[in-house]
Amino acid sequence: MIAELTEEQKSKFGEYAEKWTKIGLNTDELPSMDILSKLINDVYTIAGLTIPNYVVLSDSPLGGVVTKNVWDNVGANVGDNVGANVGDNVRANVGANVGDNVRANVRANVRDNVGANVRDNVWDMIYGCHDADFLSFYDYFYHVCNLKKEVNELIPLVELSKSIGWWAPYENVAIIQRKPIEYHFNGNNQLHNPNNMAVKYRDGWGVYMWNGTRIPFNQSWIIDGEVNVEKIDSIENAEVRRCAIEKYTASRYVTESYYQIIDQSDWGKLLKKTMTDDEDIMMVQVKNSTPEHDGTFKDYFLRVPPTMTTAHEAIAWTFDVNAVDYNPLFES
Amino acid sequence: MLYRQGDLLLMKVDAQSGDLVESKNGCIIGYGEVTGHKHLLKGANWLQQACEDFEDFAKNGGDSVYLRVNDDGGELVHEEHDTIHIPPGDYKVIRQREYTPESIRYVYD
């Protein structure tokens, strides 16, 4: 039983987290059919199953589901047999919490981010590159902690899973899904693409994401179509509606809607858009201190907390200063 | 005393502790997100109090940082804003922010 890791073993956390994050997010093509077939055969054999008659490749999770549904006789899903007991074997030899660091790191980057948002569309499928956190756990213990005997039977599954998307093992057919061809992230490492799919597969299927929030297919117009106030107001889900408002810009949404002027002074205007099932949107509208080339002064808008009561308080808030203290000596 | 240039605010504060980070060309306190324009305070040095990453602050905003303007005073310059003369002393540098229901975001002009 490994009750505690050595300092040398702990020092490998970063290396394995990085390795499996890269595996989980790369867009590599599948290995050759010879390699794939060998790995699949090994996985089935280790699980005590008969090698499937067919290996079918699909370009996306959708393709995998379609294949399953049009195939006459895929046989029973044998996913539960694959890799069974190996987890227990390793856990039995590793004390609680030991080694979860690598897995937790990879999980944050791959599974919680990509896997969770694509997985809802995956049916009957098991381990693939998006389960890199699971795979990293065993890879780490196999190589760093020398749990060769305990993990050995899982190695073909690890090798197969890291080079594919998800896959579905049936009695007669193994459906293998290719990896995505594109991932897009924002600066906070959240899936995000303001103009197209954030995760895209070879057959054109994919997932729309706005700063980590999944946009339903029937509302993909938020990302790649025409957005207007009426369409935004028709979105029932408040979280998705916020994404649409952000895409359209809150200032445009408020000023093109019915809004109230809460306060108006030399500091600017405080505008409020009342929302029915979400917090109200409060914007402060101020003039730029520096003139444009034509001598005019451009307005700009900043969203502020809905608790603001004056434009002065709102503009002070944007600099984390109390209104009574906010009175710049010079502005440009 | 407050001095504001676009999305950056300089707040005069009491003398601060910390190590002066010598910068012959002054301190870049903010970059524009798209234009690459920069807010440069000539005649000043950063004050390192903990593990502040001044370059990251200039690019991404974040918690306030401090700097010291030399005895001759400094000049805050930017490609699209009027220059502001800054008197000697220690200053807190604050990046303008915006509210969203999910998080606070820093503003870039």
Coordinates of C-alpha atoms in Angstrom, one line a residue:
Chain A
M1 CA 0.0 0.0 0.0
I2 CA 1.3 3.4 -0.9
A3 CA 0.4 5.6 2.0
E4 CA 2.4 8.6 1.0
L5 CA 4.3 9.7 -2.1
T6 CA 8.0 10.6 -2.0
E7 CA 9.1 14.1 -2.8
E8 CA 10.6 12.8 -6.0
Q9 CA 7.2 11.2 -7.0
K10 CA 5.4 14.4 -6.1
S11 CA 7.8 16.4 -8.2
K12 CA 6.4 14.5 -11.3
F13 CA 2.9 15.9 -10.7
G14 CA 3.5 18.9 -13.0
E15 CA 5.0 16.8 -15.8
Y16 CA 2.1 14.4 -15.9
A17 CA -0.5 17.0 -15.6
E18 CA 1.0 18.8 -18.6
K19 CA 1.5 15.7 -20.6
W20 CA -2.2 14.6 -20.1
T21 CA -3.6 18.0 -20.6
K22 CA -1.8 18.1 -24.0
I23 CA -3.1 14.7 -24.8
G24 CA -6.6 15.6 -23.8
L25 CA -6.7 18.7 -26.0
N26 CA -4.7 17.8 -29.1
T27 CA -6.3 17.5 -32.4
D28 CA -4.2 14.6 -33.8
E29 CA -5.6 12.3 -36.4
L30 CA -6.2 8.6 -35.5
P31 CA -3.3 6.2 -35.5
S32 CA -3.3 3.6 -38.4
M33 CA -6.0 1.0 -38.5
D34 CA -3.4 -1.7 -37.8
I35 CA -2.5 0.0 -34.5
L36 CA -6.1 0.7 -33.6
S37 CA -7.2 -2.8 -34.4
K38 CA -4.4 -4.2 -32.2
L39 CA -5.3 -2.0 -29.3
I40 CA -9.0 -2.8 -29.6
N41 CA -8.3 -6.5 -29.8
D42 CA -6.1 -6.3 -26.7
V43 CA -8.8 -4.4 -24.8
Y44 CA -11.5 -7.0 -25.7
T45 CA -9.2 -9.9 -25.0
I46 CA -8.2 -8.6 -21.6
A47 CA -11.9 -8.1 -20.8
G48 CA -12.5 -11.7 -21.7
L49 CA -14.6 -10.7 -24.7
T50 CA -14.6 -12.0 -28.3
I51 CA -12.9 -9.6 -30.7
P52 CA -15.5 -7.6 -32.6
N53 CA -16.1 -8.3 -36.2
Y54 CA -16.0 -4.6 -37.3
V55 CA -14.3 -1.4 -36.3
V56 CA -16.2 1.7 -37.5
L57 CA -14.7 5.2 -37.5
S58 CA -16.9 8.2 -36.9
D59 CA -16.0 11.8 -37.2
S60 CA -17.9 13.1 -34.2
P61 CA -20.0 12.0 -31.2
L62 CA -23.0 12.6 -33.5
G63 CA -21.5 10.3 -36.1
G64 CA -21.0 7.6 -33.5
V65 CA -24.6 7.8 -32.3
V66 CA -25.9 7.6 -35.9
T67 CA -23.7 4.6 -36.7
K68 CA -25.0 2.8 -33.6
N69 CA -28.6 3.5 -34.6
V70 CA -28.3 2.4 -38.2
W71 CA -26.3 -0.7 -37.6
D72 CA -28.4 -3.8 -37.6
N73 CA -26.7 -5.8 -34.9
V74 CA -24.1 -4.0 -32.8
G75 CA -24.8 -6.5 -30.0
A76 CA -24.8 -5.5 -26.3
N77 CA -22.7 -2.6 -25.0
V78 CA -19.7 -4.2 -23.3
G79 CA -18.4 -0.9 -21.8
D80 CA -18.8 -2.1 -18.3
N81 CA -16.5 -5.0 -18.9
V82 CA -13.7 -2.9 -20.3
G83 CA -11.3 -1.8 -17.6
A84 CA -13.4 -3.3 -14.9
N85 CA -11.6 -4.1 -11.6
V86 CA -8.4 -2.2 -12.6
G87 CA -9.6 0.9 -10.8
D88 CA -10.2 -1.1 -7.7
N89 CA -6.9 -2.8 -7.9
V90 CA -5.1 0.5 -8.1
R91 CA -7.2 2.2 -5.4
A92 CA -6.6 -0.7 -3.1
N93 CA -2.9 -0.1 -3.4
V94 CA -3.0 3.7 -3.0
G95 CA -4.1 5.6 0.1
A96 CA -6.9 8.1 0.0
N97 CA -6.0 11.3 -1.8
V98 CA -2.6 10.1 -2.8
G99 CA -2.0 11.0 -6.4
D100 CA -5.2 12.9 -7.0
N101 CA -3.2 16.0 -7.7
V102 CA -2.3 15.1 -11.2
R103 CA -5.9 14.0 -11.9
A104 CA -7.4 17.1 -10.4
N105 CA -5.2 19.3 -12.6
V106 CA -6.0 17.5 -15.8
R107 CA -9.6 17.3 -14.9
A108 CA -9.9 21.0 -14.6
N109 CA -8.3 21.6 -18.0
V110 CA -9.8 18.8 -20.0
R111 CA -12.8 17.0 -18.5
D112 CA -14.6 19.8 -16.7
N113 CA -14.0 22.1 -19.6
V114 CA -14.3 20.1 -22.8
G115 CA -15.6 16.7 -21.7
A116 CA -18.5 18.0 -19.7
N117 CA -19.7 20.2 -22.5
V118 CA -19.5 17.6 -25.2
R119 CA -20.4 14.6 -23.3
D120 CA -24.1 15.3 -23.0
N121 CA -24.2 14.5 -26.7
V122 CA -22.4 11.2 -26.3
W123 CA -24.4 8.1 -25.8
D124 CA -23.1 4.7 -24.8
M125 CA -19.5 5.9 -25.3
I126 CA -16.6 5.3 -22.9
Y127 CA -13.1 6.5 -22.3
G128 CA -11.4 8.7 -24.8
C129 CA -9.0 11.6 -24.8
H130 CA -11.5 13.8 -22.9
D131 CA -11.2 11.4 -20.0
A132 CA -7.5 12.3 -19.7
D133 CA -7.8 12.9 -16.0
F134 CA -8.8 9.3 -15.5
L135 CA -6.1 8.0 -17.8
S136 CA -3.4 10.3 -16.2
F137 CA -4.1 8.8 -12.8
Y138 CA -3.2 5.3 -14.0
D139 CA -0.4 6.4 -16.2
Y140 CA 1.2 8.2 -13.2
F141 CA 1.0 5.2 -11.0
Y142 CA 2.2 2.9 -13.7
H143 CA 5.3 4.8 -14.5
V144 CA 6.2 6.9 -11.4
C145 CA 5.0 4.5 -8.6
N146 CA 5.8 1.3 -10.4
L147 CA 2.3 -0.2 -10.0
K148 CA 3.0 -2.2 -13.1
K149 CA 1.1 -5.4 -12.0
E150 CA -1.9 -3.5 -10.9
V151 CA -2.2 -1.2 -14.0
N152 CA -0.8 -3.5 -16.7
E153 CA -4.2 -4.7 -17.9
L154 CA -5.4 -1.2 -18.4
I155 CA -2.5 -0.1 -20.6
P156 CA -4.1 -1.0 -24.0
L157 CA -7.2 0.9 -22.9
V158 CA -5.0 3.9 -21.9
E159 CA -3.1 3.8 -25.2
L160 CA -6.3 3.5 -27.3
S161 CA -8.2 6.2 -25.4
K162 CA -5.5 8.8 -25.6
S163 CA -5.4 8.8 -29.3
I164 CA -9.2 8.9 -30.0
G165 CA -12.3 10.8 -29.0
W166 CA -14.7 8.6 -27.1
W167 CA -15.5 5.1 -28.3
A168 CA -18.3 2.6 -27.9
P169 CA -17.5 -1.1 -27.5
Y170 CA -20.3 -3.5 -28.5
E171 CA -20.2 -7.2 -28.9
N172 CA -20.0 -7.1 -32.7
V173 CA -18.7 -3.6 -33.4
A174 CA -16.3 -1.1 -31.9
I175 CA -17.3 2.5 -32.9
I176 CA -14.3 4.8 -32.7
Q177 CA -14.7 8.5 -32.7
R178 CA -12.0 10.8 -34.1
K179 CA -10.8 13.8 -32.0
P180 CA -12.0 17.3 -32.6
I181 CA -10.2 19.4 -35.2
E182 CA -10.5 22.7 -33.3
Y183 CA -10.7 24.0 -29.8
H184 CA -11.1 27.6 -28.9
F185 CA -10.5 29.1 -25.4
N186 CA -10.7 32.6 -23.8
G187 CA -7.9 34.1 -21.7
N188 CA -9.4 32.3 -18.6
N189 CA -9.0 28.9 -20.3
Q190 CA -12.7 28.5 -20.7
L191 CA -14.1 27.2 -24.0
H192 CA -15.1 30.2 -26.0
N193 CA -15.5 31.3 -29.6
P194 CA -17.3 34.5 -30.3
N195 CA -18.0 33.7 -34.0
N196 CA -18.2 30.0 -34.4
M197 CA -18.0 26.6 -32.7
A198 CA -15.6 26.4 -29.8
V199 CA -15.2 22.6 -30.3
K200 CA -15.5 21.5 -33.9
Y201 CA -15.3 18.0 -35.4
R202 CA -14.4 16.9 -38.9
D203 CA -18.0 16.3 -40.0
G204 CA -19.0 19.9 -39.0
W205 CA -20.7 18.9 -35.8
G206 CA -19.5 20.7 -32.7
V207 CA -20.4 22.7 -29.6
Y208 CA -21.0 26.5 -29.3
M209 CA -19.6 28.1 -26.1
W210 CA -19.5 31.6 -24.8
N211 CA -17.0 32.1 -22.0
G212 CA -17.5 28.6 -20.7
T213 CA -21.3 28.5 -21.1
R214 CA -22.8 26.1 -23.6
I215 CA -25.1 27.6 -26.1
P216 CA -27.8 25.2 -27.3
F217 CA -27.8 24.3 -31.0
N218 CA -31.2 26.0 -31.6
Q219 CA -29.7 29.2 -30.2
S220 CA -26.4 29.2 -32.1
W221 CA -27.5 32.4 -33.8
I222 CA -26.2 34.0 -30.6
I223 CA -22.7 33.1 -31.8
D224 CA -22.9 33.0 -35.6
G225 CA -26.1 34.7 -36.5
E226 CA -28.0 38.0 -36.2
V227 CA -28.7 39.1 -32.6
N228 CA -31.2 41.8 -31.6
V229 CA -33.1 42.9 -28.5
E230 CA -36.3 40.9 -29.4
K231 CA -34.4 37.7 -30.0
I232 CA -32.4 38.2 -26.8
D233 CA -35.6 38.7 -24.8
S234 CA -37.0 35.5 -26.2
I235 CA -34.3 33.4 -24.5
E236 CA -35.7 31.7 -21.5
N237 CA -32.5 30.5 -19.8
A238 CA -31.0 33.5 -17.9
E239 CA -27.5 32.2 -18.2
V240 CA -27.7 31.9 -22.0
R241 CA -29.5 35.2 -22.2
R242 CA -26.6 36.9 -20.4
C243 CA -24.2 35.4 -23.0
A244 CA -26.4 36.9 -25.8
I245 CA -26.4 40.3 -24.1
E246 CA -22.6 40.2 -23.7
K247 CA -22.2 39.3 -27.4
Y248 CA -24.6 42.1 -28.4
T249 CA -22.9 44.3 -25.8
A250 CA -24.9 45.4 -22.7
S251 CA -24.7 49.0 -23.7
R252 CA -26.4 48.3 -27.0
Y253 CA -29.0 46.0 -25.5
V254 CA -29.9 48.6 -22.8
T255 CA -30.0 51.6 -25.1
E256 CA -32.1 49.8 -27.8
S257 CA -34.6 48.6 -25.1
Y258 CA -36.9 50.4 -22.8
Y259 CA -34.7 51.8 -20.0
Q260 CA -34.9 54.3 -17.2
I261 CA -32.4 57.2 -16.5
I262 CA -31.8 56.8 -12.8
D263 CA -29.4 59.7 -12.5
Q264 CA -28.0 62.4 -14.7
S265 CA -25.2 64.9 -13.7
D266 CA -21.9 66.3 -14.9
W267 CA -20.5 62.8 -14.1
G268 CA -22.7 61.2 -16.8
K269 CA -25.9 59.2 -16.9
L270 CA -26.9 56.1 -15.0
L271 CA -29.2 53.9 -17.0
K272 CA -31.3 50.9 -15.8
K273 CA -32.9 48.1 -17.8
T274 CA -35.3 46.1 -15.6
M275 CA -35.1 42.4 -16.2
T276 CA -38.0 40.1 -15.4
D277 CA -36.2 37.0 -14.1
D278 CA -32.6 38.2 -13.7
E279 CA -30.8 41.0 -12.0
D280 CA -31.4 44.4 -13.5
I281 CA -28.7 45.8 -15.8
M282 CA -27.2 49.1 -14.7
M283 CA -24.9 51.1 -17.1
V284 CA -23.0 54.3 -16.5
Q285 CA -22.7 56.4 -19.6
V286 CA -19.8 58.9 -19.6
K287 CA -18.1 61.1 -22.1
N288 CA -14.5 60.4 -23.1
S289 CA -12.2 63.2 -21.7
T290 CA -10.1 63.3 -24.8
P291 CA -11.7 64.6 -28.0
E292 CA -11.8 62.6 -31.2
H293 CA -10.0 63.9 -34.3
D294 CA -13.1 65.8 -35.3
G295 CA -13.3 67.6 -31.9
T296 CA -16.3 65.7 -30.7
F297 CA -16.4 63.7 -27.4
K298 CA -17.3 60.1 -27.7
D299 CA -19.7 58.5 -25.2
Y300 CA -18.8 55.2 -23.6
F301 CA -20.7 52.8 -21.4
L302 CA -19.6 50.6 -18.5
R303 CA -21.8 48.0 -16.7
V304 CA -21.9 48.6 -12.9
P305 CA -23.6 46.7 -10.0
P306 CA -27.4 47.1 -9.9
T307 CA -27.0 48.7 -6.4
M308 CA -25.6 52.0 -7.8
T309 CA -27.8 55.1 -7.3
T310 CA -25.8 57.9 -9.0
A311 CA -23.5 58.3 -12.0
H312 CA -20.9 59.6 -9.7
E313 CA -21.1 56.5 -7.4
A314 CA -21.0 54.3 -10.5
I315 CA -17.9 55.8 -12.1
A316 CA -16.1 55.8 -8.7
W317 CA -17.0 52.1 -8.4
T318 CA -15.3 51.4 -11.7
F319 CA -12.1 52.5 -10.0
D320 CA -12.8 50.8 -6.7
V321 CA -13.1 54.2 -5.0
N322 CA -15.9 55.6 -2.8
A323 CA -17.9 58.4 -4.5
V324 CA -17.0 60.9 -1.8
D325 CA -13.3 60.3 -2.5
Y326 CA -13.6 60.3 -6.3
N327 CA -12.9 63.7 -7.7
P328 CA -9.8 63.6 -10.1
L329 CA -7.6 66.6 -10.2
F330 CA -6.9 66.0 -13.8
E331 CA -8.5 63.7 -16.5
S332 CA -7.5 63.0 -20.0
Chain B
M1 CA -5.3 63.5 -5.2
L2 CA -6.4 61.5 -8.2
Y3 CA -5.2 61.6 -11.8
R4 CA -7.1 59.8 -14.4
Q5 CA -5.9 58.9 -17.9
G6 CA -8.5 56.8 -19.8
D7 CA -9.0 53.5 -18.0
L8 CA -6.2 54.1 -15.4
L9 CA -6.3 56.1 -12.2
L10 CA -3.3 57.2 -10.1
M11 CA -4.1 57.9 -6.5
K12 CA -1.6 59.8 -4.3
V13 CA -0.9 57.8 -1.2
D14 CA 1.3 58.1 1.9
A15 CA 4.9 56.9 1.5
Q16 CA 4.9 53.1 0.9
S17 CA 7.4 50.5 1.9
G18 CA 8.9 48.2 -0.7
D19 CA 11.9 47.9 -3.1
L20 CA 12.2 50.3 -5.9
V21 CA 12.4 48.5 -9.3
E22 CA 14.7 50.7 -11.3
S23 CA 13.2 51.6 -14.7
K24 CA 15.2 54.1 -16.8
N25 CA 12.4 54.5 -19.3
G26 CA 9.6 54.8 -16.7
C27 CA 6.7 52.5 -15.9
I28 CA 4.2 51.2 -18.5
I29 CA 1.1 51.0 -16.4
G30 CA -1.4 49.9 -19.0
Y31 CA -1.6 48.6 -22.6
G32 CA -4.6 49.0 -24.9
E33 CA -6.3 45.7 -25.8
V34 CA -6.4 46.1 -29.5
T35 CA -4.3 49.2 -30.4
G36 CA -1.2 48.3 -28.5
H37 CA -1.1 51.9 -27.3
K38 CA 0.4 52.2 -23.8
H39 CA 0.1 54.5 -20.8
L40 CA 3.7 55.3 -19.8
L41 CA 4.6 57.1 -16.7
K42 CA 8.0 58.7 -17.3
G43 CA 10.1 59.6 -14.2
A44 CA 8.8 56.8 -12.0
N45 CA 9.8 53.4 -10.6
W46 CA 7.7 50.5 -9.5
L47 CA 7.5 49.7 -5.8
Q48 CA 7.8 45.9 -5.3
Q49 CA 5.9 45.1 -2.1
A50 CA 5.2 41.4 -2.6
C51 CA 5.3 39.4 -5.8
E52 CA 3.5 41.9 -8.0
D53 CA 3.9 41.2 -11.7
F54 CA 3.9 44.7 -13.2
E55 CA 3.9 43.5 -16.8
D56 CA 0.9 41.4 -16.1
F57 CA -0.9 44.3 -14.5
A58 CA -0.2 46.5 -17.5
K59 CA -1.6 43.8 -19.8
N60 CA -4.4 42.3 -17.8
G61 CA -5.3 44.6 -14.9
G62 CA -5.8 43.0 -11.5
D63 CA -5.1 44.1 -7.9
S64 CA -3.7 47.6 -7.6
V65 CA 0.1 48.2 -7.7
Y66 CA 2.3 51.0 -6.4
L67 CA 5.0 53.2 -7.9
R68 CA 7.1 56.2 -6.8
V69 CA 7.4 59.3 -8.9
N70 CA 10.8 60.9 -8.8
D71 CA 11.5 64.2 -7.1
D72 CA 11.5 66.0 -10.5
G73 CA 7.9 64.8 -11.1
G74 CA 6.7 62.5 -13.8
E75 CA 4.7 62.7 -17.1
L76 CA 1.9 60.3 -17.9
V77 CA 1.8 59.9 -21.7
H78 CA -0.4 58.0 -24.1
E79 CA -0.8 58.0 -27.9
E80 CA -4.4 59.2 -27.7
H81 CA -4.7 61.1 -24.4
D82 CA -3.3 64.4 -23.3
T83 CA -0.1 64.2 -21.2
I84 CA -0.6 64.7 -17.4
H85 CA 2.1 66.0 -15.1
I86 CA 2.3 63.9 -12.0
P87 CA 3.9 65.5 -8.8
P88 CA 6.6 63.6 -6.9
G89 CA 5.4 60.9 -4.3
D90 CA 4.0 57.4 -4.0
Y91 CA 0.9 56.4 -6.0
K92 CA -1.5 53.6 -6.2
V93 CA -2.3 52.5 -9.8
I94 CA -5.8 51.3 -10.3
R95 CA -7.2 49.8 -13.5
Q96 CA -10.8 50.6 -14.4
R97 CA -13.2 47.7 -14.1
E98 CA -16.6 46.7 -15.2
Y99 CA -19.3 44.6 -13.6
T100 CA -20.8 41.4 -14.9
P101 CA -23.0 39.0 -13.0
E102 CA -20.3 36.4 -13.2
S103 CA -17.2 38.4 -12.5
I104 CA -15.4 41.7 -12.4
R105 CA -13.6 42.5 -15.7
Y106 CA -10.9 45.0 -16.3
V107 CA -11.4 47.6 -19.0
Y108 CA -9.0 48.4 -21.8
D109 CA -9.2 51.5 -24.0

